[in-house]
């Protein structure tokens, strides 16, 4: 922080401004300044002083929060000899401030917990805290708060205490866990019916259950368990207490997931939860939705915990099927939010039964799934007074989509055909209200694709009846019937006699604003599945495409229709494709020309993205089968369109979004005709390089990778593509070498290394012999620590493929040159690369990136194992062996074991397992 340590008065004024300044700019300035203070060394002393002064809630909250943040992220700033003083100071503050505000107590409790976890010299912290405060009833609330957050912080990602210290702490907490439970029990006894204390006790107990350190035999006979269920059985229990007790029971059920090793507690919880059915009915009668949701959470957690037992021994002991009855009782509740809680359990049950695939077992569970489906169909009904189409973006619309997914996952237990027929018969035999009809059609649409379409009279009858629905039926029924028709496209494909009536029905929908997008999606589905049959209707599709904007379509639906049209276009005879493609593109091209001819308004040209996206989808899905030697039918059309795309790109070169859409369009055009786009190569590359010097949009790098992929094997194109790479690299390196350049431009990193990887794959010697390769490798080494999924994946893939070039395809004539060039590159950068990779996976990268790191290390080892052994040893020597709190991060034995595991690995996955285990020591 510039200007030295600020005065307390200045800090106090900044805190006041943060909370009370009426001017948002003043608040923002205060926030930035206080953020800088929190990052500085002065924050420790200033926070301590503010807490001593106890001037007001705001300044104390800021100080407590700062203290917690500093301990979490900057504990290394303090010398070890100050740790004891910091602990004593924090304990004094929490005692002095215990009545000021609960949020301040929580922040200080977190600070104390985080300190205890990092401070190796503070042995048996739980014991010392209980010894110090358990006889003082006024200290009990903050003591329980510390004991609540302590287990929660053990797996905190911001602490990075490492696996060795974490194991030590968990063992320590397990040792003292019974002492904590005894303290909580005596707390409940001493405080009588103090609701706030009960809530604190239940939260604390839940936290210890979540960490999995409680002795389950001790808990099975503990008084607290009885208290929990008494609270949940009592009708007069308040909402907050009910929620805390429910959370605690759910945590306990989760903790005994391995039922067989926790039998006594499992039995107590199982019997306890079954006693709550009456209390559930009472909550329903009182219309207390909060309590109903809590009970449903408990019942669902019970079913999740005993899932394997239920499937293994249904109806026996703790496989008692009353657990499923409880969930079905909840499914009968009129509010859909209640049944939704149990969805994950039903998914898992379906998954288990599908894997086991035992007919006798399926028969036991089938009636439960049938009842569930019956409830779900009822929950999917719209309100009788609902107008218009079903909304799919509100909460209820999202619920229906989740129902659709769940039905698809469990339908195999009931039988798709049987269910489909039953649903259809409810529409045929009785004359239900519109909302029942719509819900039944909705469920039918969910399962239509899983019904076998071969010789199926029910399916054809349904299709026949649906397309005869009169226009007078409710709009929502028509909407869902259109969706059903779209899902039945395979039936249409097998029964082409229905194609005309189906298309007529969908065309009616397309002309009505509320139904247009659904009808367009259904036509797209029919085009995708019935491509050959639809060829005769291509002219009709072309007419729709020409008049696309006269229909009230969403952007997605319009693009979908064009996709369907392009798929059918690709099935036409080759000689017709060029002309038809030209017609299909003409609307979009003339719209782009019109936009280019218009004068900009307020210095901005009109947005061409709609037309670019439509062209892109046409190029992407027009993929006719072209024999060798034949000219690609789309080549001429794309050459004609290029000048318009080029001019659009020039006009909007400063706008990243539009340039991205232009590049996407060009990418699919190049992919569409492959080598047939050769005449565009020179002008396209020239324009890309020229614009990129001024506006380094990363999509140019991506487009470059497509060009290298298509032309990199062509001898005559290699030098030109290398020149392109070098010209694009210069501005890219300038951008990435700025402060935080890699972190601020992950898309550029991603696309640069996609381009470099394509070069390695298509023309490795060209790249490896060039001067630019050194800079690309240096950039890659720096970027290995970048915590961004796509960018990191691209970097790792580049390095892996680069090194692999030195060992692969050893029969090819350029192998020796490749091997030598990779050898030189590794000699120059190998040690640095291995050191950086080890540092990155220990300190910078999330666990999901580790398989990629493992693949790179494996490739280096395959290329030159003896040298790699030496590099890895040097890299490991450079890792820190202790934390700033004095705990051992990694022992000498752990280092040597890891080195041995990696260097003696016989396949890549062994390297991956070793890294996974090793990096836990630093997390």
PDB file of N, CA and C in Angstrom, residues 126-206:
ATOM      1  N   UNK A 126      -9.311 -28.464  20.102  1.00  0.00           N
ATOM      2  CA  UNK A 126     -10.691 -28.687  20.580  1.00  0.00           C
ATOM      3  C   UNK A 126     -10.676 -28.825  22.093  1.00  0.00           C
ATOM      4  N   UNK A 127      -9.743 -29.625  22.562  1.00  0.00           N
ATOM      5  CA  UNK A 127      -9.641 -29.875  24.005  1.00  0.00           C
ATOM      6  C   UNK A 127      -9.375 -28.569  24.759  1.00  0.00           C
ATOM      7  N   UNK A 128      -8.408 -27.769  24.257  1.00  0.00           N
ATOM      8  CA  UNK A 128      -8.056 -26.526  24.980  1.00  0.00           C
ATOM      9  C   UNK A 128      -9.239 -25.551  24.993  1.00  0.00           C
ATOM     10  N   UNK A 129      -9.968 -25.484  23.894  1.00  0.00           N
ATOM     11  CA  UNK A 129     -11.112 -24.549  23.825  1.00  0.00           C
ATOM     12  C   UNK A 129     -12.219 -24.974  24.793  1.00  0.00           C
ATOM     13  N   UNK A 130     -12.518 -26.275  24.828  1.00  0.00           N
ATOM     14  CA  UNK A 130     -13.591 -26.761  25.728  1.00  0.00           C
ATOM     15  C   UNK A 130     -13.166 -26.567  27.189  1.00  0.00           C
ATOM     16  N   UNK A 131     -11.901 -26.892  27.485  1.00  0.00           N
ATOM     17  CA  UNK A 131     -11.377 -26.695  28.850  1.00  0.00           C
ATOM     18  C   UNK A 131     -11.554 -25.251  29.296  1.00  0.00           C
ATOM     19  N   UNK A 132     -11.256 -24.350  28.350  1.00  0.00           N
ATOM     20  CA  UNK A 132     -11.210 -22.920  28.684  1.00  0.00           C
ATOM     21  C   UNK A 132     -12.606 -22.337  28.913  1.00  0.00           C
ATOM     22  N   UNK A 133     -13.598 -22.795  28.123  1.00  0.00           N
ATOM     23  CA  UNK A 133     -14.887 -22.077  28.116  1.00  0.00           C
ATOM     24  C   UNK A 133     -16.109 -22.877  28.568  1.00  0.00           C
ATOM     25  N   UNK A 134     -15.968 -24.205  28.786  1.00  0.00           N
ATOM     26  CA  UNK A 134     -17.213 -24.961  28.962  1.00  0.00           C
ATOM     27  C   UNK A 134     -17.924 -24.703  30.285  1.00  0.00           C
ATOM     28  N   UNK A 135     -17.253 -24.083  31.245  1.00  0.00           N
ATOM     29  CA  UNK A 135     -17.929 -23.796  32.524  1.00  0.00           C
ATOM     30  C   UNK A 135     -18.610 -22.439  32.541  1.00  0.00           C
ATOM     31  N   UNK A 136     -18.407 -21.674  31.468  1.00  0.00           N
ATOM     32  CA  UNK A 136     -19.002 -20.321  31.416  1.00  0.00           C
ATOM     33  C   UNK A 136     -20.160 -20.343  30.419  1.00  0.00           C
ATOM     34  N   UNK A 137     -21.390 -20.328  30.918  1.00  0.00           N
ATOM     35  CA  UNK A 137     -22.571 -20.454  30.043  1.00  0.00           C
ATOM     36  C   UNK A 137     -22.650 -19.325  29.022  1.00  0.00           C
ATOM     37  N   UNK A 138     -22.128 -18.121  29.363  1.00  0.00           N
ATOM     38  CA  UNK A 138     -22.206 -16.985  28.424  1.00  0.00           C
ATOM     39  C   UNK A 138     -21.238 -17.158  27.255  1.00  0.00           C
ATOM     40  N   UNK A 139     -20.198 -17.997  27.430  1.00  0.00           N
ATOM     41  CA  UNK A 139     -19.239 -18.234  26.338  1.00  0.00           C
ATOM     42  C   UNK A 139     -19.694 -19.369  25.410  1.00  0.00           C
ATOM     43  N   UNK A 140     -20.740 -20.081  25.846  1.00  0.00           N
ATOM     44  CA  UNK A 140     -21.166 -21.266  25.103  1.00  0.00           C
ATOM     45  C   UNK A 140     -21.521 -20.980  23.633  1.00  0.00           C
ATOM     46  N   UNK A 141     -22.267 -19.887  23.337  1.00  0.00           N
ATOM     47  CA  UNK A 141     -22.626 -19.657  21.921  1.00  0.00           C
ATOM     48  C   UNK A 141     -21.410 -19.533  21.009  1.00  0.00           C
ATOM     49  N   UNK A 142     -20.371 -18.764  21.432  1.00  0.00           N
ATOM     50  CA  UNK A 142     -19.230 -18.618  20.510  1.00  0.00           C
ATOM     51  C   UNK A 142     -18.358 -19.872  20.497  1.00  0.00           C
ATOM     52  N   UNK A 143     -18.305 -20.611  21.634  1.00  0.00           N
ATOM     53  CA  UNK A 143     -17.556 -21.870  21.649  1.00  0.00           C
ATOM     54  C   UNK A 143     -18.176 -22.848  20.645  1.00  0.00           C
ATOM     55  N   UNK A 144     -19.518 -22.941  20.675  1.00  0.00           N
ATOM     56  CA  UNK A 144     -20.202 -23.864  19.740  1.00  0.00           C
ATOM     57  C   UNK A 144     -20.029 -23.383  18.297  1.00  0.00           C
ATOM     58  N   UNK A 145     -19.991 -22.069  18.102  1.00  0.00           N
ATOM     59  CA  UNK A 145     -19.770 -21.536  16.741  1.00  0.00           C
ATOM     60  C   UNK A 145     -18.394 -21.955  16.216  1.00  0.00           C
ATOM     61  N   UNK A 146     -17.361 -21.863  17.086  1.00  0.00           N
ATOM     62  CA  UNK A 146     -16.012 -22.295  16.666  1.00  0.00           C
ATOM     63  C   UNK A 146     -16.031 -23.799  16.369  1.00  0.00           C
ATOM     64  N   UNK A 147     -16.686 -24.567  17.232  1.00  0.00           N
ATOM     65  CA  UNK A 147     -16.729 -26.023  17.042  1.00  0.00           C
ATOM     66  C   UNK A 147     -17.576 -26.415  15.826  1.00  0.00           C
ATOM     67  N   UNK A 148     -18.448 -25.513  15.377  1.00  0.00           N
ATOM     68  CA  UNK A 148     -19.247 -25.778  14.169  1.00  0.00           C
ATOM     69  C   UNK A 148     -18.425 -25.535  12.911  1.00  0.00           C
ATOM     70  N   UNK A 149     -17.714 -24.411  12.866  1.00  0.00           N
ATOM     71  CA  UNK A 149     -16.989 -24.063  11.630  1.00  0.00           C
ATOM     72  C   UNK A 149     -15.674 -24.840  11.493  1.00  0.00           C
ATOM     73  N   UNK A 150     -15.130 -25.310  12.607  1.00  0.00           N
ATOM     74  CA  UNK A 150     -13.845 -26.025  12.547  1.00  0.00           C
ATOM     75  C   UNK A 150     -13.914 -27.250  11.613  1.00  0.00           C
ATOM     76  N   UNK A 151     -14.873 -28.170  11.788  1.00  0.00           N
ATOM     77  CA  UNK A 151     -14.940 -29.308  10.850  1.00  0.00           C
ATOM     78  C   UNK A 151     -15.268 -28.878   9.421  1.00  0.00           C
ATOM     79  N   UNK A 152     -16.035 -27.793   9.279  1.00  0.00           N
ATOM     80  CA  UNK A 152     -16.404 -27.318   7.934  1.00  0.00           C
ATOM     81  C   UNK A 152     -15.182 -26.807   7.174  1.00  0.00           C
ATOM     82  N   UNK A 153     -14.229 -26.221   7.921  1.00  0.00           N
ATOM     83  CA  UNK A 153     -13.055 -25.618   7.284  1.00  0.00           C
ATOM     84  C   UNK A 153     -11.957 -26.634   6.938  1.00  0.00           C
ATOM     85  N   UNK A 154     -12.080 -27.868   7.460  1.00  0.00           N
ATOM     86  CA  UNK A 154     -11.025 -28.869   7.224  1.00  0.00           C
ATOM     87  C   UNK A 154     -10.796 -29.083   5.722  1.00  0.00           C
ATOM     88  N   UNK A 155     -11.887 -29.065   4.942  1.00  0.00           N
ATOM     89  CA  UNK A 155     -11.739 -29.290   3.494  1.00  0.00           C
ATOM     90  C   UNK A 155     -11.841 -27.994   2.692  1.00  0.00           C
ATOM     91  N   UNK A 156     -11.636 -26.859   3.372  1.00  0.00           N
ATOM     92  CA  UNK A 156     -11.719 -25.564   2.688  1.00  0.00           C
ATOM     93  C   UNK A 156     -10.651 -25.457   1.600  1.00  0.00           C
ATOM     94  N   UNK A 157     -11.069 -25.005   0.424  1.00  0.00           N
ATOM     95  CA  UNK A 157     -10.126 -24.913  -0.703  1.00  0.00           C
ATOM     96  C   UNK A 157      -9.163 -23.747  -0.549  1.00  0.00           C
ATOM     97  N   UNK A 158      -9.590 -22.727   0.239  1.00  0.00           N
ATOM     98  CA  UNK A 158      -8.730 -21.536   0.315  1.00  0.00           C
ATOM     99  C   UNK A 158      -7.550 -21.748   1.275  1.00  0.00           C
ATOM    100  N   UNK A 159      -7.588 -22.808   2.083  1.00  0.00           N
ATOM    101  CA  UNK A 159      -6.502 -22.989   3.066  1.00  0.00           C
ATOM    102  C   UNK A 159      -5.291 -23.740   2.525  1.00  0.00           C
ATOM    103  N   UNK A 160      -5.522 -24.743   1.687  1.00  0.00           N
ATOM    104  CA  UNK A 160      -4.424 -25.565   1.141  1.00  0.00           C
ATOM    105  C   UNK A 160      -3.479 -26.046   2.237  1.00  0.00           C
ATOM    106  N   UNK A 161      -4.034 -26.765   3.229  1.00  0.00           N
ATOM    107  CA  UNK A 161      -3.174 -27.219   4.337  1.00  0.00           C
ATOM    108  C   UNK A 161      -2.449 -28.521   3.994  1.00  0.00           C
ATOM    109  N   UNK A 162      -2.863 -29.191   2.912  1.00  0.00           N
ATOM    110  CA  UNK A 162      -2.174 -30.407   2.474  1.00  0.00           C
ATOM    111  C   UNK A 162      -2.707 -31.663   3.148  1.00  0.00           C
ATOM    112  N   UNK A 163      -2.561 -32.794   2.460  1.00  0.00           N
ATOM    113  CA  UNK A 163      -3.160 -34.054   2.923  1.00  0.00           C
ATOM    114  C   UNK A 163      -2.564 -34.534   4.246  1.00  0.00           C
ATOM    115  N   UNK A 164      -1.255 -34.334   4.455  1.00  0.00           N
ATOM    116  CA  UNK A 164      -0.632 -34.810   5.712  1.00  0.00           C
ATOM    117  C   UNK A 164      -1.232 -34.093   6.921  1.00  0.00           C
ATOM    118  N   UNK A 165      -1.287 -32.778   6.834  1.00  0.00           N
ATOM    119  CA  UNK A 165      -1.847 -31.991   7.946  1.00  0.00           C
ATOM    120  C   UNK A 165      -3.341 -32.300   8.103  1.00  0.00           C
ATOM    121  N   UNK A 166      -4.038 -32.441   6.981  1.00  0.00           N
ATOM    122  CA  UNK A 166      -5.483 -32.701   7.037  1.00  0.00           C
ATOM    123  C   UNK A 166      -5.754 -34.033   7.748  1.00  0.00           C
ATOM    124  N   UNK A 167      -4.953 -35.047   7.425  1.00  0.00           N
ATOM    125  CA  UNK A 167      -5.113 -36.364   8.074  1.00  0.00           C
ATOM    126  C   UNK A 167      -4.868 -36.236   9.578  1.00  0.00           C
ATOM    127  N   UNK A 168      -3.820 -35.503   9.926  1.00  0.00           N
ATOM    128  CA  UNK A 168      -3.474 -35.294  11.344  1.00  0.00           C
ATOM    129  C   UNK A 168      -4.645 -34.625  12.077  1.00  0.00           C
ATOM    130  N   UNK A 169      -5.232 -33.600  11.436  1.00  0.00           N
ATOM    131  CA  UNK A 169      -6.333 -32.859  12.061  1.00  0.00           C
ATOM    132  C   UNK A 169      -7.566 -33.754  12.215  1.00  0.00           C
ATOM    133  N   UNK A 170      -7.897 -34.506  11.150  1.00  0.00           N
ATOM    134  CA  UNK A 170      -9.099 -35.351  11.200  1.00  0.00           C
ATOM    135  C   UNK A 170      -8.952 -36.397  12.307  1.00  0.00           C
ATOM    136  N   UNK A 171      -7.755 -36.951  12.436  1.00  0.00           N
ATOM    137  CA  UNK A 171      -7.527 -37.918  13.529  1.00  0.00           C
ATOM    138  C   UNK A 171      -7.715 -37.244  14.896  1.00  0.00           C
ATOM    139  N   UNK A 172      -7.222 -36.027  14.983  1.00  0.00           N
ATOM    140  CA  UNK A 172      -7.329 -35.269  16.229  1.00  0.00           C
ATOM    141  C   UNK A 172      -8.804 -34.977  16.553  1.00  0.00           C
ATOM    142  N   UNK A 173      -9.560 -34.549  15.529  1.00  0.00           N
ATOM    143  CA  UNK A 173     -10.978 -34.228  15.736  1.00  0.00           C
ATOM    144  C   UNK A 173     -11.770 -35.492  16.072  1.00  0.00           C
ATOM    145  N   UNK A 174     -11.426 -36.606  15.427  1.00  0.00           N
ATOM    146  CA  UNK A 174     -12.114 -37.869  15.728  1.00  0.00           C
ATOM    147  C   UNK A 174     -11.873 -38.249  17.195  1.00  0.00           C
ATOM    148  N   UNK A 175     -10.644 -38.022  17.669  1.00  0.00           N
ATOM    149  CA  UNK A 175     -10.278 -38.364  19.051  1.00  0.00           C
ATOM    150  C   UNK A 175     -11.134 -37.586  20.058  1.00  0.00           C
ATOM    151  N   UNK A 176     -11.391 -36.310  19.734  1.00  0.00           N
ATOM    152  CA  UNK A 176     -12.136 -35.459  20.682  1.00  0.00           C
ATOM    153  C   UNK A 176     -13.637 -35.368  20.353  1.00  0.00           C
ATOM    154  N   UNK A 177     -14.095 -36.122  19.349  1.00  0.00           N
ATOM    155  CA  UNK A 177     -15.485 -35.949  18.903  1.00  0.00           C
ATOM    156  C   UNK A 177     -16.500 -36.283  19.999  1.00  0.00           C
ATOM    157  N   UNK A 178     -16.216 -37.334  20.795  1.00  0.00           N
ATOM    158  CA  UNK A 178     -17.177 -37.711  21.855  1.00  0.00           C
ATOM    159  C   UNK A 178     -17.244 -36.615  22.915  1.00  0.00           C
ATOM    160  N   UNK A 179     -16.112 -35.957  23.168  1.00  0.00           N
ATOM    161  CA  UNK A 179     -16.093 -34.838  24.123  1.00  0.00           C
ATOM    162  C   UNK A 179     -17.019 -33.729  23.634  1.00  0.00           C
ATOM    163  N   UNK A 180     -16.958 -33.463  22.309  1.00  0.00           N
ATOM    164  CA  UNK A 180     -17.805 -32.410  21.722  1.00  0.00           C
ATOM    165  C   UNK A 180     -19.276 -32.785  21.856  1.00  0.00           C
ATOM    166  N   UNK A 181     -19.615 -34.034  21.546  1.00  0.00           N
ATOM    167  CA  UNK A 181     -21.027 -34.467  21.627  1.00  0.00           C
ATOM    168  C   UNK A 181     -21.515 -34.382  23.080  1.00  0.00           C
ATOM    169  N   UNK A 182     -20.661 -34.777  24.012  1.00  0.00           N
ATOM    170  CA  UNK A 182     -21.026 -34.686  25.438  1.00  0.00           C
ATOM    171  C   UNK A 182     -21.285 -33.234  25.828  1.00  0.00           C
ATOM    172  N   UNK A 183     -20.423 -32.328  25.333  1.00  0.00           N
ATOM    173  CA  UNK A 183     -20.611 -30.891  25.594  1.00  0.00           C
ATOM    174  C   UNK A 183     -21.976 -30.437  25.043  1.00  0.00           C
ATOM    175  N   UNK A 184     -22.292 -30.840  23.797  1.00  0.00           N
ATOM    176  CA  UNK A 184     -23.556 -30.435  23.169  1.00  0.00           C
ATOM    177  C   UNK A 184     -24.756 -30.990  23.940  1.00  0.00           C
ATOM    178  N   UNK A 185     -24.618 -32.225  24.421  1.00  0.00           N
ATOM    179  CA  UNK A 185     -25.719 -32.848  25.177  1.00  0.00           C
ATOM    180  C   UNK A 185     -25.954 -32.082  26.475  1.00  0.00           C
ATOM    181  N   UNK A 186     -24.874 -31.759  27.174  1.00  0.00           N
ATOM    182  CA  UNK A 186     -25.041 -31.038  28.449  1.00  0.00           C
ATOM    183  C   UNK A 186     -25.579 -29.636  28.204  1.00  0.00           C
ATOM    184  N   UNK A 187     -25.223 -29.069  27.055  1.00  0.00           N
ATOM    185  CA  UNK A 187     -25.724 -27.747  26.677  1.00  0.00           C
ATOM    186  C   UNK A 187     -27.248 -27.765  26.566  1.00  0.00           C
ATOM    187  N   UNK A 188     -27.758 -28.799  25.899  1.00  0.00           N
ATOM    188  CA  UNK A 188     -29.216 -28.935  25.711  1.00  0.00           C
ATOM    189  C   UNK A 188     -29.893 -29.122  27.070  1.00  0.00           C
ATOM    190  N   UNK A 189     -29.256 -29.915  27.929  1.00  0.00           N
ATOM    191  CA  UNK A 189     -29.852 -30.160  29.251  1.00  0.00           C
ATOM    192  C   UNK A 189     -29.867 -28.890  30.106  1.00  0.00           C
ATOM    193  N   UNK A 190     -28.755 -28.133  30.040  1.00  0.00           N
ATOM    194  CA  UNK A 190     -28.633 -26.944  30.893  1.00  0.00           C
ATOM    195  C   UNK A 190     -29.544 -25.803  30.446  1.00  0.00           C
ATOM    196  N   UNK A 191     -29.738 -25.669  29.138  1.00  0.00           N
ATOM    197  CA  UNK A 191     -30.442 -24.470  28.654  1.00  0.00           C
ATOM    198  C   UNK A 191     -31.946 -24.698  28.503  1.00  0.00           C
ATOM    199  N   UNK A 192     -32.421 -25.891  28.855  1.00  0.00           N
ATOM    200  CA  UNK A 192     -33.872 -26.138  28.809  1.00  0.00           C
ATOM    201  C   UNK A 192     -34.419 -26.018  27.410  1.00  0.00           C
ATOM    202  N   UNK A 193     -35.364 -25.099  27.226  1.00  0.00           N
ATOM    203  CA  UNK A 193     -36.000 -24.975  25.898  1.00  0.00           C
ATOM    204  C   UNK A 193     -35.530 -23.745  25.136  1.00  0.00           C
ATOM    205  N   UNK A 194     -34.266 -23.377  25.286  1.00  0.00           N
ATOM    206  CA  UNK A 194     -33.729 -22.217  24.566  1.00  0.00           C
ATOM    207  C   UNK A 194     -33.571 -22.588  23.083  1.00  0.00           C
ATOM    208  N   UNK A 195     -34.490 -22.053  22.259  1.00  0.00           N
ATOM    209  CA  UNK A 195     -34.532 -22.455  20.842  1.00  0.00           C
ATOM    210  C   UNK A 195     -33.244 -22.115  20.104  1.00  0.00           C
ATOM    211  N   UNK A 196     -32.688 -20.918  20.374  1.00  0.00           N
ATOM    212  CA  UNK A 196     -31.457 -20.508  19.676  1.00  0.00           C
ATOM    213  C   UNK A 196     -30.316 -21.480  19.967  1.00  0.00           C
ATOM    214  N   UNK A 197     -30.254 -21.925  21.221  1.00  0.00           N
ATOM    215  CA  UNK A 197     -29.184 -22.855  21.600  1.00  0.00           C
ATOM    216  C   UNK A 197     -29.391 -24.210  20.914  1.00  0.00           C
ATOM    217  N   UNK A 198     -30.645 -24.650  20.846  1.00  0.00           N
ATOM    218  CA  UNK A 198     -30.942 -25.906  20.142  1.00  0.00           C
ATOM    219  C   UNK A 198     -30.474 -25.837  18.686  1.00  0.00           C
ATOM    220  N   UNK A 199     -30.767 -24.702  18.039  1.00  0.00           N
ATOM    221  CA  UNK A 199     -30.378 -24.534  16.624  1.00  0.00           C
ATOM    222  C   UNK A 199     -28.855 -24.627  16.501  1.00  0.00           C
ATOM    223  N   UNK A 200     -28.141 -23.944  17.419  1.00  0.00           N
ATOM    224  CA  UNK A 200     -26.674 -23.967  17.381  1.00  0.00           C
ATOM    225  C   UNK A 200     -26.150 -25.398  17.584  1.00  0.00           C
ATOM    226  N   UNK A 201     -26.743 -26.097  18.530  1.00  0.00           N
ATOM    227  CA  UNK A 201     -26.304 -27.466  18.837  1.00  0.00           C
ATOM    228  C   UNK A 201     -26.514 -28.381  17.626  1.00  0.00           C
ATOM    229  N   UNK A 202     -27.688 -28.272  16.991  1.00  0.00           N
ATOM    230  CA  UNK A 202     -27.981 -29.135  15.828  1.00  0.00           C
ATOM    231  C   UNK A 202     -27.055 -28.816  14.654  1.00  0.00           C
ATOM    232  N   UNK A 203     -26.777 -27.516  14.478  1.00  0.00           N
ATOM    233  CA  UNK A 203     -25.857 -27.134  13.389  1.00  0.00           C
ATOM    234  C   UNK A 203     -24.466 -27.720  13.642  1.00  0.00           C
ATOM    235  N   UNK A 204     -24.039 -27.632  14.907  1.00  0.00           N
ATOM    236  CA  UNK A 204     -22.709 -28.115  15.266  1.00  0.00           C
ATOM    237  C   UNK A 204     -22.638 -29.634  15.089  1.00  0.00           C
ATOM    238  N   UNK A 205     -23.660 -30.339  15.567  1.00  0.00           N
ATOM    239  CA  UNK A 205     -23.679 -31.795  15.438  1.00  0.00           C
ATOM    240  C   UNK A 205     -23.660 -32.203  13.954  1.00  0.00           C
ATOM    241  N   UNK A 206     -24.440 -31.488  13.132  1.00  0.00           N
ATOM    242  CA  UNK A 206     -24.481 -31.763  11.684  1.00  0.00           C
ATOM    243  C   UNK A 206     -23.109 -31.592  11.048  1.00  0.00           C
TER     244      UNK A 206
END
